[in-house]
C-alpha cells in the first residue's frame, strides 16, 4: 500500500551502470525526483529499460505516494545534474583517479549543503576526500545489488567527514527505506564485502582443488548456512549452536577448532584452467535461463525473503520495506 512521502528531494545519480540504475529505481520508487548523468552512448535508454524491469518488484514492495518513472531526467553535464540536488550518488567505475576527478567536479558544482555519497565497494573515503573543497560532506554509501530491493547501505566516513554529514546521510537513506549501517572505522572493502570475499576465496579453493563444483558450493550455502544467515547472521547462528549456554558454550567447545588450518584465507591463483572451470560451472548450473530470467527469479525471491525477515524481526519493518 502507498505511503506519503515525508518531503520530496532531488537526487543526482552520476554513473548509470548496474548500481547507478538500482539507485535510480529506489529513489523514484520513494517518490523523489532524479537527475542522472552518464556520458556513455545509449546510457539513458539502458537506464530507462532497467528501471522498467525493476518496477514490478517495486510495485510489489509498495510505491510511495507520487512515485513514477516519469520523475527521471537525464542531463548532458555533471554540473547540471548536481546543481539542485540534495544528495548526489556517485557510481563511476572503481578506478581511484577517475572517482577523485568526478567527485571533485561534483564538489565544485553542487549546493553547499548537499550530501555526496560514493558507492565505492573498496576505496576508503579518506582517499576519495583528497583535494576536495568540502571533504566534510563526502561519505561512502555502499549498497548491494539489486539496490532497489536490498536495504543495506554501509555508511563510512573518512578523516574529514563531519558527524553532521553522517547523521544527515543516515536520515536520508533511512527515509528511502534502507537499513543504514554506520561503519565504525574505515577499512578497505568496508564490512560486508570483506565477509563475502572471505567466503568467495574459500569457494574458489574448493573448486580449484576439486573438492566441489560451483553448483555444489552454491547448494551448500543455499540449503545450509544461507538459510540461517538470512534470519540471524553468523553470530546469533553460532549463539544457538551453544545450546542453553549460547555463545559461551559454543566458544568453549568449538573455539579450539579455529586453530586448525581448515581455510586457505589467501585466494588461489586465477589460472586459465580455474577461470574456465568456474565459468563453465556457472553456465551449466544456469542452464537455458538467461541473465534477465535469473534476475527476475532472484527479485521475486528476495521480495518474499524480505517479508519473512520482517515477520521475524518486526523492528526492521519501517526501514526494510515500504508501508503496508
PDB file of C-alpha atoms in Angstrom:
ATOM      1  CA  UNK A   1       0.000   0.000   0.000  1.00  0.00           C
ATOM      2  CA  UNK A   2       1.228   3.504  -0.763  1.00  0.00           C
ATOM      3  CA  UNK A   3       2.654   5.767   1.888  1.00  0.00           C
ATOM      4  CA  UNK A   4       3.033   9.515   1.981  1.00  0.00           C
ATOM      5  CA  UNK A   5       6.490  10.791   1.154  1.00  0.00           C
ATOM      6  CA  UNK A   6       7.669  12.964   4.049  1.00  0.00           C
ATOM      7  CA  UNK A   7       9.402  15.501   1.806  1.00  0.00           C
ATOM      8  CA  UNK A   8      10.331  15.340  -1.842  1.00  0.00           C
ATOM      9  CA  UNK A   9      14.034  15.614  -2.535  1.00  0.00           C
ATOM     10  CA  UNK A  10      16.106  15.792  -5.685  1.00  0.00           C
ATOM     11  CA  UNK A  11      18.694  13.054  -6.069  1.00  0.00           C
ATOM     12  CA  UNK A  12      21.504  13.176  -8.608  1.00  0.00           C
ATOM     13  CA  UNK A  13      22.994   9.926  -9.884  1.00  0.00           C
ATOM     14  CA  UNK A  14      26.385  10.122 -11.574  1.00  0.00           C
ATOM     15  CA  UNK A  15      27.215   6.932 -13.437  1.00  0.00           C
ATOM     16  CA  UNK A  16      24.334   4.707 -14.525  1.00  0.00           C
ATOM     17  CA  UNK A  17      25.638   1.179 -14.596  1.00  0.00           C
ATOM     18  CA  UNK A  18      24.004  -1.645 -12.647  1.00  0.00           C
ATOM     19  CA  UNK A  19      24.433   0.088  -9.280  1.00  0.00           C
ATOM     20  CA  UNK A  20      23.553   3.561 -10.525  1.00  0.00           C
ATOM     21  CA  UNK A  21      20.380   2.268 -12.148  1.00  0.00           C
ATOM     22  CA  UNK A  22      19.492   0.450  -8.937  1.00  0.00           C
ATOM     23  CA  UNK A  23      19.779   3.719  -7.018  1.00  0.00           C
ATOM     24  CA  UNK A  24      17.634   5.492  -9.599  1.00  0.00           C
ATOM     25  CA  UNK A  25      14.883   2.873  -9.280  1.00  0.00           C
ATOM     26  CA  UNK A  26      14.920   3.132  -5.473  1.00  0.00           C
ATOM     27  CA  UNK A  27      14.856   6.939  -5.456  1.00  0.00           C
ATOM     28  CA  UNK A  28      11.965   7.015  -7.924  1.00  0.00           C
ATOM     29  CA  UNK A  29      10.016   4.348  -6.036  1.00  0.00           C
ATOM     30  CA  UNK A  30      10.179   6.520  -2.945  1.00  0.00           C
ATOM     31  CA  UNK A  31       8.557   9.445  -4.751  1.00  0.00           C
ATOM     32  CA  UNK A  32      11.589  11.601  -5.466  1.00  0.00           C
ATOM     33  CA  UNK A  33      12.975  13.449  -8.480  1.00  0.00           C
ATOM     34  CA  UNK A  34      16.120  12.020 -10.054  1.00  0.00           C
ATOM     35  CA  UNK A  35      18.587  13.784 -12.333  1.00  0.00           C
ATOM     36  CA  UNK A  36      21.083  11.445 -13.989  1.00  0.00           C
ATOM     37  CA  UNK A  37      24.335  11.851 -15.898  1.00  0.00           C
ATOM     38  CA  UNK A  38      26.400   9.281 -17.770  1.00  0.00           C
ATOM     39  CA  UNK A  39      28.485  10.092 -20.867  1.00  0.00           C
ATOM     40  CA  UNK A  40      28.272   6.552 -22.264  1.00  0.00           C
ATOM     41  CA  UNK A  41      26.420   6.147 -25.537  1.00  0.00           C
ATOM     42  CA  UNK A  42      22.917   4.773 -25.024  1.00  0.00           C
ATOM     43  CA  UNK A  43      23.073   5.253 -21.244  1.00  0.00           C
ATOM     44  CA  UNK A  44      19.620   6.818 -20.952  1.00  0.00           C
ATOM     45  CA  UNK A  45      17.920   4.064 -22.931  1.00  0.00           C
ATOM     46  CA  UNK A  46      19.636   1.381 -20.848  1.00  0.00           C
ATOM     47  CA  UNK A  47      18.638   3.115 -17.623  1.00  0.00           C
ATOM     48  CA  UNK A  48      15.006   3.516 -18.560  1.00  0.00           C
ATOM     49  CA  UNK A  49      14.860  -0.143 -19.562  1.00  0.00           C
ATOM     50  CA  UNK A  50      16.496  -1.196 -16.272  1.00  0.00           C
ATOM     51  CA  UNK A  51      14.010   0.853 -14.246  1.00  0.00           C
ATOM     52  CA  UNK A  52      11.097  -0.627 -16.180  1.00  0.00           C
ATOM     53  CA  UNK A  53      12.357  -4.132 -15.397  1.00  0.00           C
ATOM     54  CA  UNK A  54      12.739  -3.267 -11.701  1.00  0.00           C
ATOM     55  CA  UNK A  55       9.354  -1.554 -11.369  1.00  0.00           C
ATOM     56  CA  UNK A  56       7.173  -4.706 -10.927  1.00  0.00           C
ATOM     57  CA  UNK A  57       9.245  -5.729  -7.890  1.00  0.00           C
ATOM     58  CA  UNK A  58       8.992  -2.200  -6.515  1.00  0.00           C
ATOM     59  CA  UNK A  59       5.226  -2.205  -7.031  1.00  0.00           C
ATOM     60  CA  UNK A  60       5.018  -5.465  -5.085  1.00  0.00           C
ATOM     61  CA  UNK A  61       7.068  -3.971  -2.261  1.00  0.00           C
ATOM     62  CA  UNK A  62       4.922  -0.835  -2.377  1.00  0.00           C
ATOM     63  CA  UNK A  63       5.452   2.536  -4.037  1.00  0.00           C
ATOM     64  CA  UNK A  64       5.481   5.826  -2.161  1.00  0.00           C
ATOM     65  CA  UNK A  65       2.834   8.414  -2.967  1.00  0.00           C
ATOM     66  CA  UNK A  66       3.709  10.231  -6.170  1.00  0.00           C
ATOM     67  CA  UNK A  67       6.245   7.628  -7.281  1.00  0.00           C
ATOM     68  CA  UNK A  68       6.607   7.476 -11.037  1.00  0.00           C
ATOM     69  CA  UNK A  69       9.241   6.653 -13.631  1.00  0.00           C
ATOM     70  CA  UNK A  70       8.463   9.999 -15.243  1.00  0.00           C
ATOM     71  CA  UNK A  71      10.383  11.819 -12.497  1.00  0.00           C
ATOM     72  CA  UNK A  72      13.693  10.718 -14.037  1.00  0.00           C
ATOM     73  CA  UNK A  73      15.575  13.252 -16.150  1.00  0.00           C
ATOM     74  CA  UNK A  74      18.906  12.825 -17.954  1.00  0.00           C
ATOM     75  CA  UNK A  75      21.146  15.865 -18.473  1.00  0.00           C
ATOM     76  CA  UNK A  76      24.297  16.370 -20.586  1.00  0.00           C
ATOM     77  CA  UNK A  77      26.732  17.504 -17.860  1.00  0.00           C
ATOM     78  CA  UNK A  78      27.696  16.740 -14.275  1.00  0.00           C
ATOM     79  CA  UNK A  79      27.308  20.441 -13.479  1.00  0.00           C
ATOM     80  CA  UNK A  80      23.653  20.445 -14.483  1.00  0.00           C
ATOM     81  CA  UNK A  81      22.982  17.120 -12.769  1.00  0.00           C
ATOM     82  CA  UNK A  82      24.200  18.177  -9.332  1.00  0.00           C
ATOM     83  CA  UNK A  83      23.213  21.859  -9.313  1.00  0.00           C
ATOM     84  CA  UNK A  84      19.958  21.455  -7.356  1.00  0.00           C
ATOM     85  CA  UNK A  85      20.467  18.011  -5.830  1.00  0.00           C
ATOM     86  CA  UNK A  86      20.065  17.366  -2.111  1.00  0.00           C
ATOM     87  CA  UNK A  87      22.094  14.166  -2.358  1.00  0.00           C
ATOM     88  CA  UNK A  88      24.491  13.126  -5.124  1.00  0.00           C
ATOM     89  CA  UNK A  89      25.229   9.417  -5.545  1.00  0.00           C
ATOM     90  CA  UNK A  90      28.466   8.703  -7.416  1.00  0.00           C
ATOM     91  CA  UNK A  91      28.770   5.300  -9.128  1.00  0.00           C
ATOM     92  CA  UNK A  92      31.596   5.542 -11.658  1.00  0.00           C
ATOM     93  CA  UNK A  93      33.995   2.580 -12.169  1.00  0.00           C
ATOM     94  CA  UNK A  94      36.317   1.564  -9.317  1.00  0.00           C
ATOM     95  CA  UNK A  95      39.340   3.493 -10.561  1.00  0.00           C
ATOM     96  CA  UNK A  96      40.709   5.800  -7.891  1.00  0.00           C
ATOM     97  CA  UNK A  97      41.823   8.675 -10.094  1.00  0.00           C
ATOM     98  CA  UNK A  98      38.590   8.617 -12.094  1.00  0.00           C
ATOM     99  CA  UNK A  99      36.478   8.702  -8.943  1.00  0.00           C
ATOM    100  CA  UNK A 100      38.525  11.513  -7.436  1.00  0.00           C
ATOM    101  CA  UNK A 101      38.193  13.559 -10.615  1.00  0.00           C
ATOM    102  CA  UNK A 102      34.418  13.058 -10.804  1.00  0.00           C
ATOM    103  CA  UNK A 103      33.972  13.773  -7.092  1.00  0.00           C
ATOM    104  CA  UNK A 104      35.993  16.987  -7.421  1.00  0.00           C
ATOM    105  CA  UNK A 105      33.610  18.165 -10.144  1.00  0.00           C
ATOM    106  CA  UNK A 106      30.591  17.199  -8.038  1.00  0.00           C
ATOM    107  CA  UNK A 107      32.048  19.005  -5.035  1.00  0.00           C
ATOM    108  CA  UNK A 108      32.690  22.151  -7.065  1.00  0.00           C
ATOM    109  CA  UNK A 109      29.251  22.460  -8.659  1.00  0.00           C
ATOM    110  CA  UNK A 110      26.806  21.163  -6.035  1.00  0.00           C
ATOM    111  CA  UNK A 111      24.928  23.079  -3.330  1.00  0.00           C
ATOM    112  CA  UNK A 112      26.951  23.737  -0.142  1.00  0.00           C
ATOM    113  CA  UNK A 113      24.602  21.607   1.975  1.00  0.00           C
ATOM    114  CA  UNK A 114      24.320  18.701  -0.473  1.00  0.00           C
ATOM    115  CA  UNK A 115      25.487  15.275   0.709  1.00  0.00           C
ATOM    116  CA  UNK A 116      27.911  13.466  -1.590  1.00  0.00           C
ATOM    117  CA  UNK A 117      27.695   9.688  -1.369  1.00  0.00           C
ATOM    118  CA  UNK A 118      30.082   7.337  -3.144  1.00  0.00           C
ATOM    119  CA  UNK A 119      29.001   3.784  -3.944  1.00  0.00           C
ATOM    120  CA  UNK A 120      32.602   2.554  -3.913  1.00  0.00           C
ATOM    121  CA  UNK A 121      32.907  -1.045  -2.785  1.00  0.00           C
ATOM    122  CA  UNK A 122      36.514  -0.864  -1.694  1.00  0.00           C
ATOM    123  CA  UNK A 123      38.172   2.570  -1.754  1.00  0.00           C
ATOM    124  CA  UNK A 124      38.398   4.298   1.602  1.00  0.00           C
ATOM    125  CA  UNK A 125      36.620   7.654   1.956  1.00  0.00           C
ATOM    126  CA  UNK A 126      39.731   9.446   3.241  1.00  0.00           C
ATOM    127  CA  UNK A 127      41.384   8.658  -0.087  1.00  0.00           C
ATOM    128  CA  UNK A 128      38.403   9.983  -2.039  1.00  0.00           C
ATOM    129  CA  UNK A 129      38.351  13.183   0.034  1.00  0.00           C
ATOM    130  CA  UNK A 130      41.841  14.216  -1.019  1.00  0.00           C
ATOM    131  CA  UNK A 131      41.738  17.513  -2.886  1.00  0.00           C
ATOM    132  CA  UNK A 132      38.046  18.260  -2.310  1.00  0.00           C
ATOM    133  CA  UNK A 133      36.964  21.774  -1.387  1.00  0.00           C
ATOM    134  CA  UNK A 134      34.389  20.429   1.085  1.00  0.00           C
ATOM    135  CA  UNK A 135      35.626  16.958   2.130  1.00  0.00           C
ATOM    136  CA  UNK A 136      33.485  17.041   5.265  1.00  0.00           C
ATOM    137  CA  UNK A 137      30.329  16.292   3.236  1.00  0.00           C
ATOM    138  CA  UNK A 138      31.572  13.166   1.465  1.00  0.00           C
ATOM    139  CA  UNK A 139      30.630   9.756   2.806  1.00  0.00           C
ATOM    140  CA  UNK A 140      30.873   6.277   1.344  1.00  0.00           C
ATOM    141  CA  UNK A 141      27.341   4.945   0.868  1.00  0.00           C
ATOM    142  CA  UNK A 142      27.909   1.413  -0.357  1.00  0.00           C
ATOM    143  CA  UNK A 143      24.773  -0.527  -1.382  1.00  0.00           C
ATOM    144  CA  UNK A 144      24.173  -4.106  -2.521  1.00  0.00           C
ATOM    145  CA  UNK A 145      22.783  -5.409  -5.788  1.00  0.00           C
ATOM    146  CA  UNK A 146      19.893  -5.158  -6.512  1.00  0.00           C
ATOM    147  CA  UNK A 147      19.915  -1.760  -4.830  1.00  0.00           C
ATOM    148  CA  UNK A 148      16.180  -1.278  -5.375  1.00  0.00           C
ATOM    149  CA  UNK A 149      15.375  -4.355  -3.219  1.00  0.00           C
ATOM    150  CA  UNK A 150      18.211  -4.985  -0.748  1.00  0.00           C
ATOM    151  CA  UNK A 151      18.001  -2.476   2.110  1.00  0.00           C
ATOM    152  CA  UNK A 152      21.576  -2.497   3.443  1.00  0.00           C
ATOM    153  CA  UNK A 153      23.749   0.564   2.807  1.00  0.00           C
ATOM    154  CA  UNK A 154      27.133   0.843   4.501  1.00  0.00           C
ATOM    155  CA  UNK A 155      27.935   4.408   5.576  1.00  0.00           C
ATOM    156  CA  UNK A 156      31.649   5.041   6.033  1.00  0.00           C
ATOM    157  CA  UNK A 157      33.078   8.387   6.992  1.00  0.00           C
ATOM    158  CA  UNK A 158      36.628   9.466   6.214  1.00  0.00           C
ATOM    159  CA  UNK A 159      39.023  11.504   8.310  1.00  0.00           C
ATOM    160  CA  UNK A 160      37.383  14.736   7.159  1.00  0.00           C
ATOM    161  CA  UNK A 161      33.745  13.607   7.194  1.00  0.00           C
ATOM    162  CA  UNK A 162      31.697  15.552   9.723  1.00  0.00           C
ATOM    163  CA  UNK A 163      29.358  13.895  12.184  1.00  0.00           C
ATOM    164  CA  UNK A 164      26.629  16.140  10.801  1.00  0.00           C
ATOM    165  CA  UNK A 165      27.114  14.532   7.402  1.00  0.00           C
ATOM    166  CA  UNK A 166      26.940  11.019   8.858  1.00  0.00           C
ATOM    167  CA  UNK A 167      23.766  11.877  10.754  1.00  0.00           C
ATOM    168  CA  UNK A 168      22.142  13.548   7.764  1.00  0.00           C
ATOM    169  CA  UNK A 169      23.090  10.708   5.416  1.00  0.00           C
ATOM    170  CA  UNK A 170      21.717   8.122   7.821  1.00  0.00           C
ATOM    171  CA  UNK A 171      18.412  10.010   7.929  1.00  0.00           C
ATOM    172  CA  UNK A 172      18.169  10.386   4.141  1.00  0.00           C
ATOM    173  CA  UNK A 173      18.932   6.743   3.364  1.00  0.00           C
ATOM    174  CA  UNK A 174      16.564   5.512   6.068  1.00  0.00           C
ATOM    175  CA  UNK A 175      13.852   7.692   4.548  1.00  0.00           C
ATOM    176  CA  UNK A 176      14.181   5.793   1.253  1.00  0.00           C
ATOM    177  CA  UNK A 177      13.545   2.546   3.144  1.00  0.00           C
ATOM    178  CA  UNK A 178      17.172   1.449   3.547  1.00  0.00           C
ATOM    179  CA  UNK A 179      18.959  -0.037   6.522  1.00  0.00           C
ATOM    180  CA  UNK A 180      21.943   2.307   7.072  1.00  0.00           C
ATOM    181  CA  UNK A 181      24.853   0.620   8.814  1.00  0.00           C
ATOM    182  CA  UNK A 182      27.438   3.115  10.050  1.00  0.00           C
ATOM    183  CA  UNK A 183      30.880   1.501   9.913  1.00  0.00           C
ATOM    184  CA  UNK A 184      32.870   2.444  12.996  1.00  0.00           C
ATOM    185  CA  UNK A 185      36.288   2.549  11.290  1.00  0.00           C
ATOM    186  CA  UNK A 186      37.169   2.936   7.640  1.00  0.00           C
ATOM    187  CA  UNK A 187      38.856  -0.090   6.140  1.00  0.00           C
ATOM    188  CA  UNK A 188      39.429  -1.380   2.613  1.00  0.00           C
ATOM    189  CA  UNK A 189      36.342  -3.226   1.414  1.00  0.00           C
ATOM    190  CA  UNK A 190      34.250  -1.889   4.306  1.00  0.00           C
ATOM    191  CA  UNK A 191      32.361  -4.629   6.217  1.00  0.00           C
ATOM    192  CA  UNK A 192      30.002  -6.805   4.186  1.00  0.00           C
ATOM    193  CA  UNK A 193      32.260  -7.146   1.140  1.00  0.00           C
ATOM    194  CA  UNK A 194      35.147  -8.314   3.319  1.00  0.00           C
ATOM    195  CA  UNK A 195      32.929 -11.043   4.745  1.00  0.00           C
ATOM    196  CA  UNK A 196      31.740 -12.061   1.286  1.00  0.00           C
ATOM    197  CA  UNK A 197      35.284 -12.003  -0.100  1.00  0.00           C
ATOM    198  CA  UNK A 198      36.444 -14.437   2.600  1.00  0.00           C
ATOM    199  CA  UNK A 199      33.744 -16.903   1.555  1.00  0.00           C
ATOM    200  CA  UNK A 200      34.449 -16.272  -2.133  1.00  0.00           C
ATOM    201  CA  UNK A 201      38.164 -17.026  -1.743  1.00  0.00           C
ATOM    202  CA  UNK A 202      37.421 -20.280   0.057  1.00  0.00           C
ATOM    203  CA  UNK A 203      34.821 -21.232  -2.567  1.00  0.00           C
ATOM    204  CA  UNK A 204      37.401 -20.743  -5.320  1.00  0.00           C
ATOM    205  CA  UNK A 205      39.800 -23.042  -3.473  1.00  0.00           C
ATOM    206  CA  UNK A 206      37.094 -25.713  -3.216  1.00  0.00           C
ATOM    207  CA  UNK A 207      36.565 -25.632  -6.985  1.00  0.00           C
ATOM    208  CA  UNK A 208      40.278 -25.349  -7.767  1.00  0.00           C
ATOM    209  CA  UNK A 209      41.153 -28.350  -5.564  1.00  0.00           C
ATOM    210  CA  UNK A 210      38.377 -30.497  -6.996  1.00  0.00           C
ATOM    211  CA  UNK A 211      36.533 -30.671  -3.659  1.00  0.00           C
ATOM    212  CA  UNK A 212      33.270 -29.402  -5.144  1.00  0.00           C
ATOM    213  CA  UNK A 213      31.726 -27.971  -8.297  1.00  0.00           C
ATOM    214  CA  UNK A 214      30.326 -24.449  -8.474  1.00  0.00           C
ATOM    215  CA  UNK A 215      26.813 -25.897  -8.210  1.00  0.00           C
ATOM    216  CA  UNK A 216      27.725 -27.927  -5.128  1.00  0.00           C
ATOM    217  CA  UNK A 217      29.267 -24.904  -3.415  1.00  0.00           C
ATOM    218  CA  UNK A 218      26.099 -22.917  -4.118  1.00  0.00           C
ATOM    219  CA  UNK A 219      23.934 -25.741  -2.770  1.00  0.00           C
ATOM    220  CA  UNK A 220      25.965 -25.829   0.453  1.00  0.00           C
ATOM    221  CA  UNK A 221      25.113 -22.166   1.055  1.00  0.00           C
ATOM    222  CA  UNK A 222      21.531 -22.206  -0.264  1.00  0.00           C
ATOM    223  CA  UNK A 223      20.344 -25.155   1.816  1.00  0.00           C
ATOM    224  CA  UNK A 224      22.587 -24.674   4.827  1.00  0.00           C
ATOM    225  CA  UNK A 225      24.293 -21.548   6.058  1.00  0.00           C
ATOM    226  CA  UNK A 226      22.442 -19.151   3.756  1.00  0.00           C
ATOM    227  CA  UNK A 227      19.026 -20.014   5.144  1.00  0.00           C
ATOM    228  CA  UNK A 228      20.205 -19.365   8.684  1.00  0.00           C
ATOM    229  CA  UNK A 229      22.164 -16.234   7.832  1.00  0.00           C
ATOM    230  CA  UNK A 230      19.125 -14.657   6.167  1.00  0.00           C
ATOM    231  CA  UNK A 231      17.421 -14.642   9.545  1.00  0.00           C
ATOM    232  CA  UNK A 232      20.156 -14.298  12.151  1.00  0.00           C
ATOM    233  CA  UNK A 233      23.599 -13.798  10.656  1.00  0.00           C
ATOM    234  CA  UNK A 234      26.716 -15.716  11.774  1.00  0.00           C
ATOM    235  CA  UNK A 235      26.934 -14.618  15.401  1.00  0.00           C
ATOM    236  CA  UNK A 236      23.384 -15.418  16.508  1.00  0.00           C
ATOM    237  CA  UNK A 237      23.547 -18.633  14.451  1.00  0.00           C
ATOM    238  CA  UNK A 238      26.587 -19.761  16.456  1.00  0.00           C
ATOM    239  CA  UNK A 239      24.954 -18.474  19.645  1.00  0.00           C
ATOM    240  CA  UNK A 240      22.211 -21.077  19.114  1.00  0.00           C
ATOM    241  CA  UNK A 241      24.843 -23.720  18.384  1.00  0.00           C
ATOM    242  CA  UNK A 242      25.950 -23.470  22.007  1.00  0.00           C
ATOM    243  CA  UNK A 243      22.680 -24.786  23.418  1.00  0.00           C
ATOM    244  CA  UNK A 244      21.265 -23.266  26.597  1.00  0.00           C
ATOM    245  CA  UNK A 245      24.549 -21.531  27.426  1.00  0.00           C
ATOM    246  CA  UNK A 246      24.697 -19.971  23.974  1.00  0.00           C
ATOM    247  CA  UNK A 247      27.912 -18.439  22.683  1.00  0.00           C
ATOM    248  CA  UNK A 248      29.755 -19.078  25.968  1.00  0.00           C
ATOM    249  CA  UNK A 249      29.499 -22.848  25.493  1.00  0.00           C
ATOM    250  CA  UNK A 250      29.954 -22.640  21.739  1.00  0.00           C
ATOM    251  CA  UNK A 251      33.334 -20.912  22.097  1.00  0.00           C
ATOM    252  CA  UNK A 252      34.446 -23.362  24.771  1.00  0.00           C
ATOM    253  CA  UNK A 253      33.546 -26.395  22.694  1.00  0.00           C
ATOM    254  CA  UNK A 254      34.361 -25.272  19.161  1.00  0.00           C
ATOM    255  CA  UNK A 255      36.825 -22.436  19.763  1.00  0.00           C
ATOM    256  CA  UNK A 256      39.911 -24.713  19.643  1.00  0.00           C
ATOM    257  CA  UNK A 257      38.941 -25.778  16.094  1.00  0.00           C
ATOM    258  CA  UNK A 258      39.719 -22.236  14.919  1.00  0.00           C
ATOM    259  CA  UNK A 259      43.417 -23.080  15.281  1.00  0.00           C
ATOM    260  CA  UNK A 260      43.100 -25.889  12.762  1.00  0.00           C
ATOM    261  CA  UNK A 261      44.064 -24.718   9.244  1.00  0.00           C
ATOM    262  CA  UNK A 262      40.755 -25.564   7.591  1.00  0.00           C
ATOM    263  CA  UNK A 263      40.539 -22.424   5.497  1.00  0.00           C
ATOM    264  CA  UNK A 264      43.046 -21.108   2.967  1.00  0.00           C
ATOM    265  CA  UNK A 265      42.440 -17.365   3.546  1.00  0.00           C
ATOM    266  CA  UNK A 266      44.690 -16.345   0.627  1.00  0.00           C
ATOM    267  CA  UNK A 267      42.938 -16.531  -2.748  1.00  0.00           C
ATOM    268  CA  UNK A 268      44.107 -19.147  -5.262  1.00  0.00           C
ATOM    269  CA  UNK A 269      45.802 -18.013  -8.449  1.00  0.00           C
ATOM    270  CA  UNK A 270      43.186 -17.349 -11.106  1.00  0.00           C
ATOM    271  CA  UNK A 271      44.692 -19.607 -13.741  1.00  0.00           C
ATOM    272  CA  UNK A 272      43.001 -20.059 -17.106  1.00  0.00           C
ATOM    273  CA  UNK A 273      42.020 -23.551 -16.004  1.00  0.00           C
ATOM    274  CA  UNK A 274      40.319 -22.293 -12.826  1.00  0.00           C
ATOM    275  CA  UNK A 275      38.573 -19.494 -14.717  1.00  0.00           C
ATOM    276  CA  UNK A 276      37.143 -21.933 -17.249  1.00  0.00           C
ATOM    277  CA  UNK A 277      36.075 -24.351 -14.514  1.00  0.00           C
ATOM    278  CA  UNK A 278      34.175 -21.571 -12.732  1.00  0.00           C
ATOM    279  CA  UNK A 279      32.690 -20.126 -15.929  1.00  0.00           C
ATOM    280  CA  UNK A 280      31.597 -23.494 -17.308  1.00  0.00           C
ATOM    281  CA  UNK A 281      30.188 -24.494 -13.921  1.00  0.00           C
ATOM    282  CA  UNK A 282      28.065 -21.352 -13.666  1.00  0.00           C
ATOM    283  CA  UNK A 283      26.832 -21.619 -17.247  1.00  0.00           C
ATOM    284  CA  UNK A 284      25.939 -25.281 -16.760  1.00  0.00           C
ATOM    285  CA  UNK A 285      24.165 -24.525 -13.484  1.00  0.00           C
ATOM    286  CA  UNK A 286      22.176 -21.687 -15.067  1.00  0.00           C
ATOM    287  CA  UNK A 287      21.069 -23.988 -17.878  1.00  0.00           C
ATOM    288  CA  UNK A 288      18.916 -22.339 -20.538  1.00  0.00           C
ATOM    289  CA  UNK A 289      17.893 -19.439 -18.283  1.00  0.00           C
ATOM    290  CA  UNK A 290      19.029 -16.019 -19.479  1.00  0.00           C
ATOM    291  CA  UNK A 291      20.554 -13.444 -17.135  1.00  0.00           C
ATOM    292  CA  UNK A 292      17.288 -11.473 -17.333  1.00  0.00           C
ATOM    293  CA  UNK A 293      15.279 -14.558 -16.344  1.00  0.00           C
ATOM    294  CA  UNK A 294      17.625 -15.286 -13.449  1.00  0.00           C
ATOM    295  CA  UNK A 295      17.384 -11.676 -12.269  1.00  0.00           C
ATOM    296  CA  UNK A 296      13.590 -11.849 -12.353  1.00  0.00           C
ATOM    297  CA  UNK A 297      13.556 -15.036 -10.264  1.00  0.00           C
ATOM    298  CA  UNK A 298      16.093 -13.500  -7.875  1.00  0.00           C
ATOM    299  CA  UNK A 299      13.983 -10.378  -7.409  1.00  0.00           C
ATOM    300  CA  UNK A 300      10.818 -12.339  -6.721  1.00  0.00           C
ATOM    301  CA  UNK A 301      12.671 -14.479  -4.197  1.00  0.00           C
ATOM    302  CA  UNK A 302      14.252 -11.501  -2.415  1.00  0.00           C
ATOM    303  CA  UNK A 303      10.929  -9.708  -2.027  1.00  0.00           C
ATOM    304  CA  UNK A 304       9.466 -12.819  -0.383  1.00  0.00           C
ATOM    305  CA  UNK A 305      12.532 -13.241   1.839  1.00  0.00           C
ATOM    306  CA  UNK A 306      12.214  -9.626   2.998  1.00  0.00           C
ATOM    307  CA  UNK A 307       8.651 -10.400   4.048  1.00  0.00           C
ATOM    308  CA  UNK A 308       9.912 -13.255   6.202  1.00  0.00           C
ATOM    309  CA  UNK A 309      12.711 -11.168   7.708  1.00  0.00           C
ATOM    310  CA  UNK A 310      10.190  -8.519   8.706  1.00  0.00           C
ATOM    311  CA  UNK A 311       7.823 -11.120  10.174  1.00  0.00           C
ATOM    312  CA  UNK A 312      10.573 -12.424  12.462  1.00  0.00           C
ATOM    313  CA  UNK A 313      12.321  -9.100  13.098  1.00  0.00           C
ATOM    314  CA  UNK A 314       9.419  -6.594  13.066  1.00  0.00           C
ATOM    315  CA  UNK A 315      11.601  -3.743  14.292  1.00  0.00           C
ATOM    316  CA  UNK A 316      13.183  -3.616  10.801  1.00  0.00           C
ATOM    317  CA  UNK A 317       9.862  -3.181   9.031  1.00  0.00           C
ATOM    318  CA  UNK A 318       9.877   0.594   8.757  1.00  0.00           C
ATOM    319  CA  UNK A 319      13.338   0.511   7.211  1.00  0.00           C
ATOM    320  CA  UNK A 320      13.435  -2.602   5.066  1.00  0.00           C
ATOM    321  CA  UNK A 321      10.110  -2.249   3.304  1.00  0.00           C
ATOM    322  CA  UNK A 322       7.640   0.442   2.394  1.00  0.00           C
ATOM    323  CA  UNK A 323       4.319   0.801   4.194  1.00  0.00           C
ATOM    324  CA  UNK A 324       1.567  -1.788   4.179  1.00  0.00           C
TER     325      UNK A 324
END
